[in-house]
Short mmCIF file of C-alpha atoms in Angstrom, two decimals:
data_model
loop_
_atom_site.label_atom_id
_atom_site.label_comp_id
_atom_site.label_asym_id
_atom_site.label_seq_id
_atom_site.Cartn_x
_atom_site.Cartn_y
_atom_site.Cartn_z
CA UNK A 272 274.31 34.67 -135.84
CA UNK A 273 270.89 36.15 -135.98
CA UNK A 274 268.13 36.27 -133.07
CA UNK A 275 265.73 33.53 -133.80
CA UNK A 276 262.81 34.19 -135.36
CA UNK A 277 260.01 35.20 -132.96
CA UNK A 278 257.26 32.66 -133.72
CA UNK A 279 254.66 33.82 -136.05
CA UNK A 280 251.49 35.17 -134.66
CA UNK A 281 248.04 33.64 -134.86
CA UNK A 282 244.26 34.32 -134.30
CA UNK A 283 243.15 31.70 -131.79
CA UNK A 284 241.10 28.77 -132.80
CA UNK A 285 238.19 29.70 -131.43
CA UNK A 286 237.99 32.94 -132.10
CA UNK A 287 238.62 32.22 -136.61
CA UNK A 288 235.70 29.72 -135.63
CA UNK A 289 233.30 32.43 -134.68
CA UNK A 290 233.90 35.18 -136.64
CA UNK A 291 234.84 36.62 -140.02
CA UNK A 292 237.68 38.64 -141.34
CA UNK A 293 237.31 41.93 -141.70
CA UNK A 294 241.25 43.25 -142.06
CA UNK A 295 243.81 44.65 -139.90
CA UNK A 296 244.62 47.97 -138.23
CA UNK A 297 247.87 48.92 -136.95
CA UNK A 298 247.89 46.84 -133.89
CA UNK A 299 244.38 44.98 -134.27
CA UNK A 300 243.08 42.37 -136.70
CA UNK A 301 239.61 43.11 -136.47
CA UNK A 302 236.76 40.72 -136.61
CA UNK A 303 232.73 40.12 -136.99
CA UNK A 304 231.07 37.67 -134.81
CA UNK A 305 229.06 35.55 -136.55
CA UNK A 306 225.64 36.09 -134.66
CA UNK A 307 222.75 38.21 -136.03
CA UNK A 308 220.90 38.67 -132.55
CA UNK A 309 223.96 42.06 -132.54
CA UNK A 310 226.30 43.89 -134.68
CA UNK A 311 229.14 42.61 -133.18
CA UNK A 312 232.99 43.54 -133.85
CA UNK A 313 236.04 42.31 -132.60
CA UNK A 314 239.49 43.46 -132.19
CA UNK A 315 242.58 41.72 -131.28
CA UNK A 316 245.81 42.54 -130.62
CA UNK A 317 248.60 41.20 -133.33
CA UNK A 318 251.13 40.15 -130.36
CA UNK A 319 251.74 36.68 -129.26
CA UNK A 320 250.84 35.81 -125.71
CA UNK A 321 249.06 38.83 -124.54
CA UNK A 322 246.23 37.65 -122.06
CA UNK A 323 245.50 40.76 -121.15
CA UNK A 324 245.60 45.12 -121.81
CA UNK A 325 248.28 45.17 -119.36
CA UNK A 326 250.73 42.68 -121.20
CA UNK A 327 250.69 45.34 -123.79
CA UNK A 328 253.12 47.92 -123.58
CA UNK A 329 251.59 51.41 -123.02
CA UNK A 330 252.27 52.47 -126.82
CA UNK A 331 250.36 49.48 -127.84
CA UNK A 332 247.71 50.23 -124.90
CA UNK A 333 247.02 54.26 -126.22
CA UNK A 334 247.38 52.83 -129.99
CA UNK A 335 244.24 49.65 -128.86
CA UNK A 336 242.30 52.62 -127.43
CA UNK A 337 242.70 54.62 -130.72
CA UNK A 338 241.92 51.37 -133.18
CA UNK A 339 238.80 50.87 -130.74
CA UNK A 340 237.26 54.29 -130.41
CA UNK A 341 237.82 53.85 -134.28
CA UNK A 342 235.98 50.95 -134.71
CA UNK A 343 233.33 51.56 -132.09
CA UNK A 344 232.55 55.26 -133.95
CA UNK A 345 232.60 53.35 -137.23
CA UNK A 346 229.69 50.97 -135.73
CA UNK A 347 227.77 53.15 -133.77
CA UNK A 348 227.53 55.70 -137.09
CA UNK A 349 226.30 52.51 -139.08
CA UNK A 350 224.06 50.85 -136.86
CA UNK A 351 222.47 53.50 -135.11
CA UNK A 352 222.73 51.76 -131.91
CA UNK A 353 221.61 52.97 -128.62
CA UNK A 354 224.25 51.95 -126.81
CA UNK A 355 228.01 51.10 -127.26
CA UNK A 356 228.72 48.22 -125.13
CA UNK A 357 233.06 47.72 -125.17
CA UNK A 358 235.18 44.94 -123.05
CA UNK A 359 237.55 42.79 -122.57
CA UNK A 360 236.75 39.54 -120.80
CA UNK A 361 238.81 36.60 -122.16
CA UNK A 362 237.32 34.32 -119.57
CA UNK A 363 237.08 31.41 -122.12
CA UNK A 364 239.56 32.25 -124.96
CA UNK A 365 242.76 33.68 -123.53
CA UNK A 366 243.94 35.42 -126.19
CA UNK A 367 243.22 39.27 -125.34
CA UNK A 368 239.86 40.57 -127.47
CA UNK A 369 238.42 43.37 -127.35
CA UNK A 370 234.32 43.11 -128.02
CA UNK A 371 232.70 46.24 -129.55
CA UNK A 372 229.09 45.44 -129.38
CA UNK A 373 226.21 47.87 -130.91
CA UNK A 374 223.13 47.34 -128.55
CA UNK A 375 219.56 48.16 -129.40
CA UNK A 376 216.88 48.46 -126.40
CA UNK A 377 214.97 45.89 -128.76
CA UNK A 378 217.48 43.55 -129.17
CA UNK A 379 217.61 40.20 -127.72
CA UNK A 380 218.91 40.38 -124.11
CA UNK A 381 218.51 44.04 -123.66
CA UNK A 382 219.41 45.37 -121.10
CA UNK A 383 221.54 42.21 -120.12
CA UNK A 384 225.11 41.71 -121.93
CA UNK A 385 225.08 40.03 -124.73
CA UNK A 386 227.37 36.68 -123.51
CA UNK A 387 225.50 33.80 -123.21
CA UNK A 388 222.13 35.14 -123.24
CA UNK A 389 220.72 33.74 -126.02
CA UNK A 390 221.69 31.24 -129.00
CA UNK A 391 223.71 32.76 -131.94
CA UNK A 392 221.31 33.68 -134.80
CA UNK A 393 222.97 33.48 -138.48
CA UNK A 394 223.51 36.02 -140.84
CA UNK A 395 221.89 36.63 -143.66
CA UNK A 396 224.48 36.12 -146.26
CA UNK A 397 223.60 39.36 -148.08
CA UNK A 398 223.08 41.46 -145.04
CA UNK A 399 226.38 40.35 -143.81
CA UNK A 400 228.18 41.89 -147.05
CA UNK A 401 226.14 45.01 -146.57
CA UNK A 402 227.38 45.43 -143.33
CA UNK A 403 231.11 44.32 -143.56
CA UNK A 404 231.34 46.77 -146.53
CA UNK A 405 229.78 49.51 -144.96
CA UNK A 406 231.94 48.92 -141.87
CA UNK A 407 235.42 48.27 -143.64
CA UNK A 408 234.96 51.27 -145.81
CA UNK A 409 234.14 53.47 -142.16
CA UNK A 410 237.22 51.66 -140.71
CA UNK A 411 239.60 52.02 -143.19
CA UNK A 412 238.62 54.95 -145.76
CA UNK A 413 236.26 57.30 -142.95
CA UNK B 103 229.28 89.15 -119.27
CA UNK B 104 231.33 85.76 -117.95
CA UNK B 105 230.13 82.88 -118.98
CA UNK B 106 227.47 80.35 -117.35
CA UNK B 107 229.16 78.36 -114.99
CA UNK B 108 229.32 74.41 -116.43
CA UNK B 109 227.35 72.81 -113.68
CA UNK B 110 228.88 70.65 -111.48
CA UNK B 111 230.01 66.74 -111.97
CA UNK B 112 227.66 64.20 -109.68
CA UNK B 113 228.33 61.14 -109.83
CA UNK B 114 224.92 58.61 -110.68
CA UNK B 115 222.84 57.99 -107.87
CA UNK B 116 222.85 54.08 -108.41
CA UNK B 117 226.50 54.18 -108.50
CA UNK B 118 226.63 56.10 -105.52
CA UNK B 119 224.51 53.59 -104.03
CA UNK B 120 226.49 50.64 -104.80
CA UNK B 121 229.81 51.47 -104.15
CA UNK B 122 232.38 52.52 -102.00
CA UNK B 123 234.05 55.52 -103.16
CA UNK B 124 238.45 55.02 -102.89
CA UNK B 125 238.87 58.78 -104.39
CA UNK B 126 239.97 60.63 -107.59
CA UNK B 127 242.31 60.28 -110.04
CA UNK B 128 243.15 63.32 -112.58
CA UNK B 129 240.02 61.69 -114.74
CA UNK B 130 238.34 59.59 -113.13
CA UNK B 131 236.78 59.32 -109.68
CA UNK B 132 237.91 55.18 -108.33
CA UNK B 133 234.62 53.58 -106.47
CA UNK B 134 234.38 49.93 -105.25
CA UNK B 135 231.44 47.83 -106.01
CA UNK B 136 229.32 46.36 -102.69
CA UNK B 137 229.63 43.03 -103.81
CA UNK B 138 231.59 40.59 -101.57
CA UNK B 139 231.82 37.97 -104.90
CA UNK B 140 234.99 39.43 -106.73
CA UNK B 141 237.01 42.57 -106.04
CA UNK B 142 235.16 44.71 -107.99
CA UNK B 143 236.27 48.45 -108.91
CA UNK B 144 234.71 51.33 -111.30
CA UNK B 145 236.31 54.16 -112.75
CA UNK B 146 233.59 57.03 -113.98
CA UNK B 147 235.01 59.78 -115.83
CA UNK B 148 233.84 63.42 -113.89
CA UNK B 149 232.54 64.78 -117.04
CA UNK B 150 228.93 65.86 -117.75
CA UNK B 151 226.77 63.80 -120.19
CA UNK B 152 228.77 61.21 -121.25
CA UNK B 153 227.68 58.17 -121.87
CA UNK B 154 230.15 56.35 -124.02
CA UNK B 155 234.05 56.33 -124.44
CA UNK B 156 233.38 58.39 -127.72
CA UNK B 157 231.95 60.92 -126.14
CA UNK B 158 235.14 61.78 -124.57
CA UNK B 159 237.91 63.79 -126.52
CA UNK B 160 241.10 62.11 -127.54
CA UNK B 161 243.12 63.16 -124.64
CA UNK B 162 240.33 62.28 -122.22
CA UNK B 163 240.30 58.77 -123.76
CA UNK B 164 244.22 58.32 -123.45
CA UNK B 165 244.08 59.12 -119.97
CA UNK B 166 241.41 57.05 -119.39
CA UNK B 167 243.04 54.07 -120.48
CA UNK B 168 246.09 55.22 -118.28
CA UNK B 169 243.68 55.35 -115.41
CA UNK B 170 242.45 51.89 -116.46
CA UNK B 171 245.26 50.04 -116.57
CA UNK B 172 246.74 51.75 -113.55
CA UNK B 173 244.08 50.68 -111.33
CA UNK B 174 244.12 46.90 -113.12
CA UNK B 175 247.56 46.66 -112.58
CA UNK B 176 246.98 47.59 -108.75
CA UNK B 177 243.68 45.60 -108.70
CA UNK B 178 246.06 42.44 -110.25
CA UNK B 179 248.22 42.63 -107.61
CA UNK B 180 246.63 42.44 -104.73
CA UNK B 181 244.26 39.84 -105.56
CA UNK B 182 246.57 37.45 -107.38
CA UNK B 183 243.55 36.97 -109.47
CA UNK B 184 243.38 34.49 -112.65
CA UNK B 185 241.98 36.91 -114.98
CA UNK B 186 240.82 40.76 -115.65
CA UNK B 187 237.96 41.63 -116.97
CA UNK B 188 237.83 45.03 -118.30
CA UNK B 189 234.08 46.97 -119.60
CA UNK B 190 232.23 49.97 -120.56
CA UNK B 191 228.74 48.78 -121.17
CA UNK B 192 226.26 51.18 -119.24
CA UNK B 193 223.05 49.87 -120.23
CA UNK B 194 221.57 50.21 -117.05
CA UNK B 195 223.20 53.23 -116.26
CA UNK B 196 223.76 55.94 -118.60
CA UNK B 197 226.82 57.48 -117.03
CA UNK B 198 230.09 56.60 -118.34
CA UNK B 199 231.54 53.67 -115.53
CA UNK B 200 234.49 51.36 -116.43
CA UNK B 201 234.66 47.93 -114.66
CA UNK B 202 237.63 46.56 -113.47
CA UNK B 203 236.95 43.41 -112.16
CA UNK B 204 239.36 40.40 -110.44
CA UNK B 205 238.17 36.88 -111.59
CA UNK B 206 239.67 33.82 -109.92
CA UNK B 207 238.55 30.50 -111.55
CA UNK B 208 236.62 29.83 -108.32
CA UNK B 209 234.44 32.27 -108.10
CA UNK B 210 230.39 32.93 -108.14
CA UNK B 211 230.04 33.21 -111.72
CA UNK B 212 233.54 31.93 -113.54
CA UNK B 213 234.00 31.75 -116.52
CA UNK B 214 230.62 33.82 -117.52
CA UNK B 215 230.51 37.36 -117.10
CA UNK B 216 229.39 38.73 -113.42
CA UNK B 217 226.80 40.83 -114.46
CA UNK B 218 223.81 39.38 -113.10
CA UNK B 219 225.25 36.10 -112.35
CA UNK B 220 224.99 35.63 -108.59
CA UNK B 221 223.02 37.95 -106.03
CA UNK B 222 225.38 40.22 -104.63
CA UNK B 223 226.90 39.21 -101.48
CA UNK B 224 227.98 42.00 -98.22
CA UNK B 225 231.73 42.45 -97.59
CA UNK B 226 232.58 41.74 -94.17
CA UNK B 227 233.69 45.69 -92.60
CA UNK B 228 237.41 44.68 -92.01
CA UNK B 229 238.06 42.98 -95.08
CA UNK B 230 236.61 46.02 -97.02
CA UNK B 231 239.09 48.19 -95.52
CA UNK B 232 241.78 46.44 -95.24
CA UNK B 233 241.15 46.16 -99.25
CA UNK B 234 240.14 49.69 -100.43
CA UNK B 235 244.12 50.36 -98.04
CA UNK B 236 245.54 47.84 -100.08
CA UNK B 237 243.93 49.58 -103.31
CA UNK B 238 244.58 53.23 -102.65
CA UNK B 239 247.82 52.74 -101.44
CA UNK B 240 248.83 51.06 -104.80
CA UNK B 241 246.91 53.18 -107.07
CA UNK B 242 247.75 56.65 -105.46
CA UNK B 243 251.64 55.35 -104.19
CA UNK B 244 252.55 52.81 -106.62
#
């Protein structure tokens, strides 16, 4: 009598592994990877089995370049990064993610991208709630 | 009494060295990348000083991700490949570039990113052709 229920989604694994919760947009859940080396955002997409932009529809593709620009203003205003670096790779976890990276010409694998160039640092506790505050507030409230 | 002509759009002389250029979209002029490892296409906006996706205005950024997935969908296609990866990082060079890039499971550098993964390899003449065909006729015809 009624359609079934479309099946709940999830965050992947691997991704709720690495990261903390910051909230969700619109379309995104948005995310901090847990390495110090880089401020280091994530968003992904709310939608079950979406691998890539293109499995989006193109409302939800203008609406993930809105919640990014967002995000990536938000980080670039608090870190005062040199450079913005923004992508999509998925080449280990398929779940579509987009990275929003704030780069610093002294940071660790400048001017290399950040994957896989060097070990994950940890946070420091305190600096972490600095900076997820400052960031949700930009996010959600700028 | 008019006033100063904006000068005119270039595109970056190391991008112009290491590509192939396939033409222009509305936004964006469509270049290949001279590496023989993975299909390998850029999209850089033709606007002056811009460095990051934020420095473009809203409508500029819609269009860009219209531009984006149009040539990813294209780029998909005719490779068959096993995954897209999709970036804006420009720490090398400072003009805005997207990457649209085909990944197969077999290639140089899967499942890290190809950024300085492998040396670059040449295309063989035909093959390039026949693919930048392939490529314009989807993007431009599609």
């Amino acid at each position: 009598m009624f359609p079934s229920t479309p099946s709940a989604w999830a965050l992947h694994p691997q991704l709720a592994r690495d990261t903390v919760n910051l909230g969700d947009l619109p379309l995104c859940r948005v995310l901090v990877i847990q390495d110090a080396n880089y401020p280091w955002l994530l968003l992904v997409p709310r939608r079950n089995e979406v691998a890539e932009i293109l499995d989006l529809d193109e409302v939800e593709q203008a609406q993930l370049m809105t919640e990014t620009t967002r995000v990536a203003r938000a980080l670039r205003e608090i870190t005062k990064c040199d450079k913005l670096n923004i992508a999509a790779l998925g080449n280990v976890v398929p779940q579509l993610h987009v990275h929003v990276i704030a780069r610093r010409t002294t940071d660790a694998a400048w001017p290399r991208p950040v994957w896989g160039a060097v070990p994950p640092v940890d946070h420091d506790p305190e600096e972490l709630k600095l900076f997820i505050s400052a960031i949700r507030k930009k996010i959600w409230l700028g």
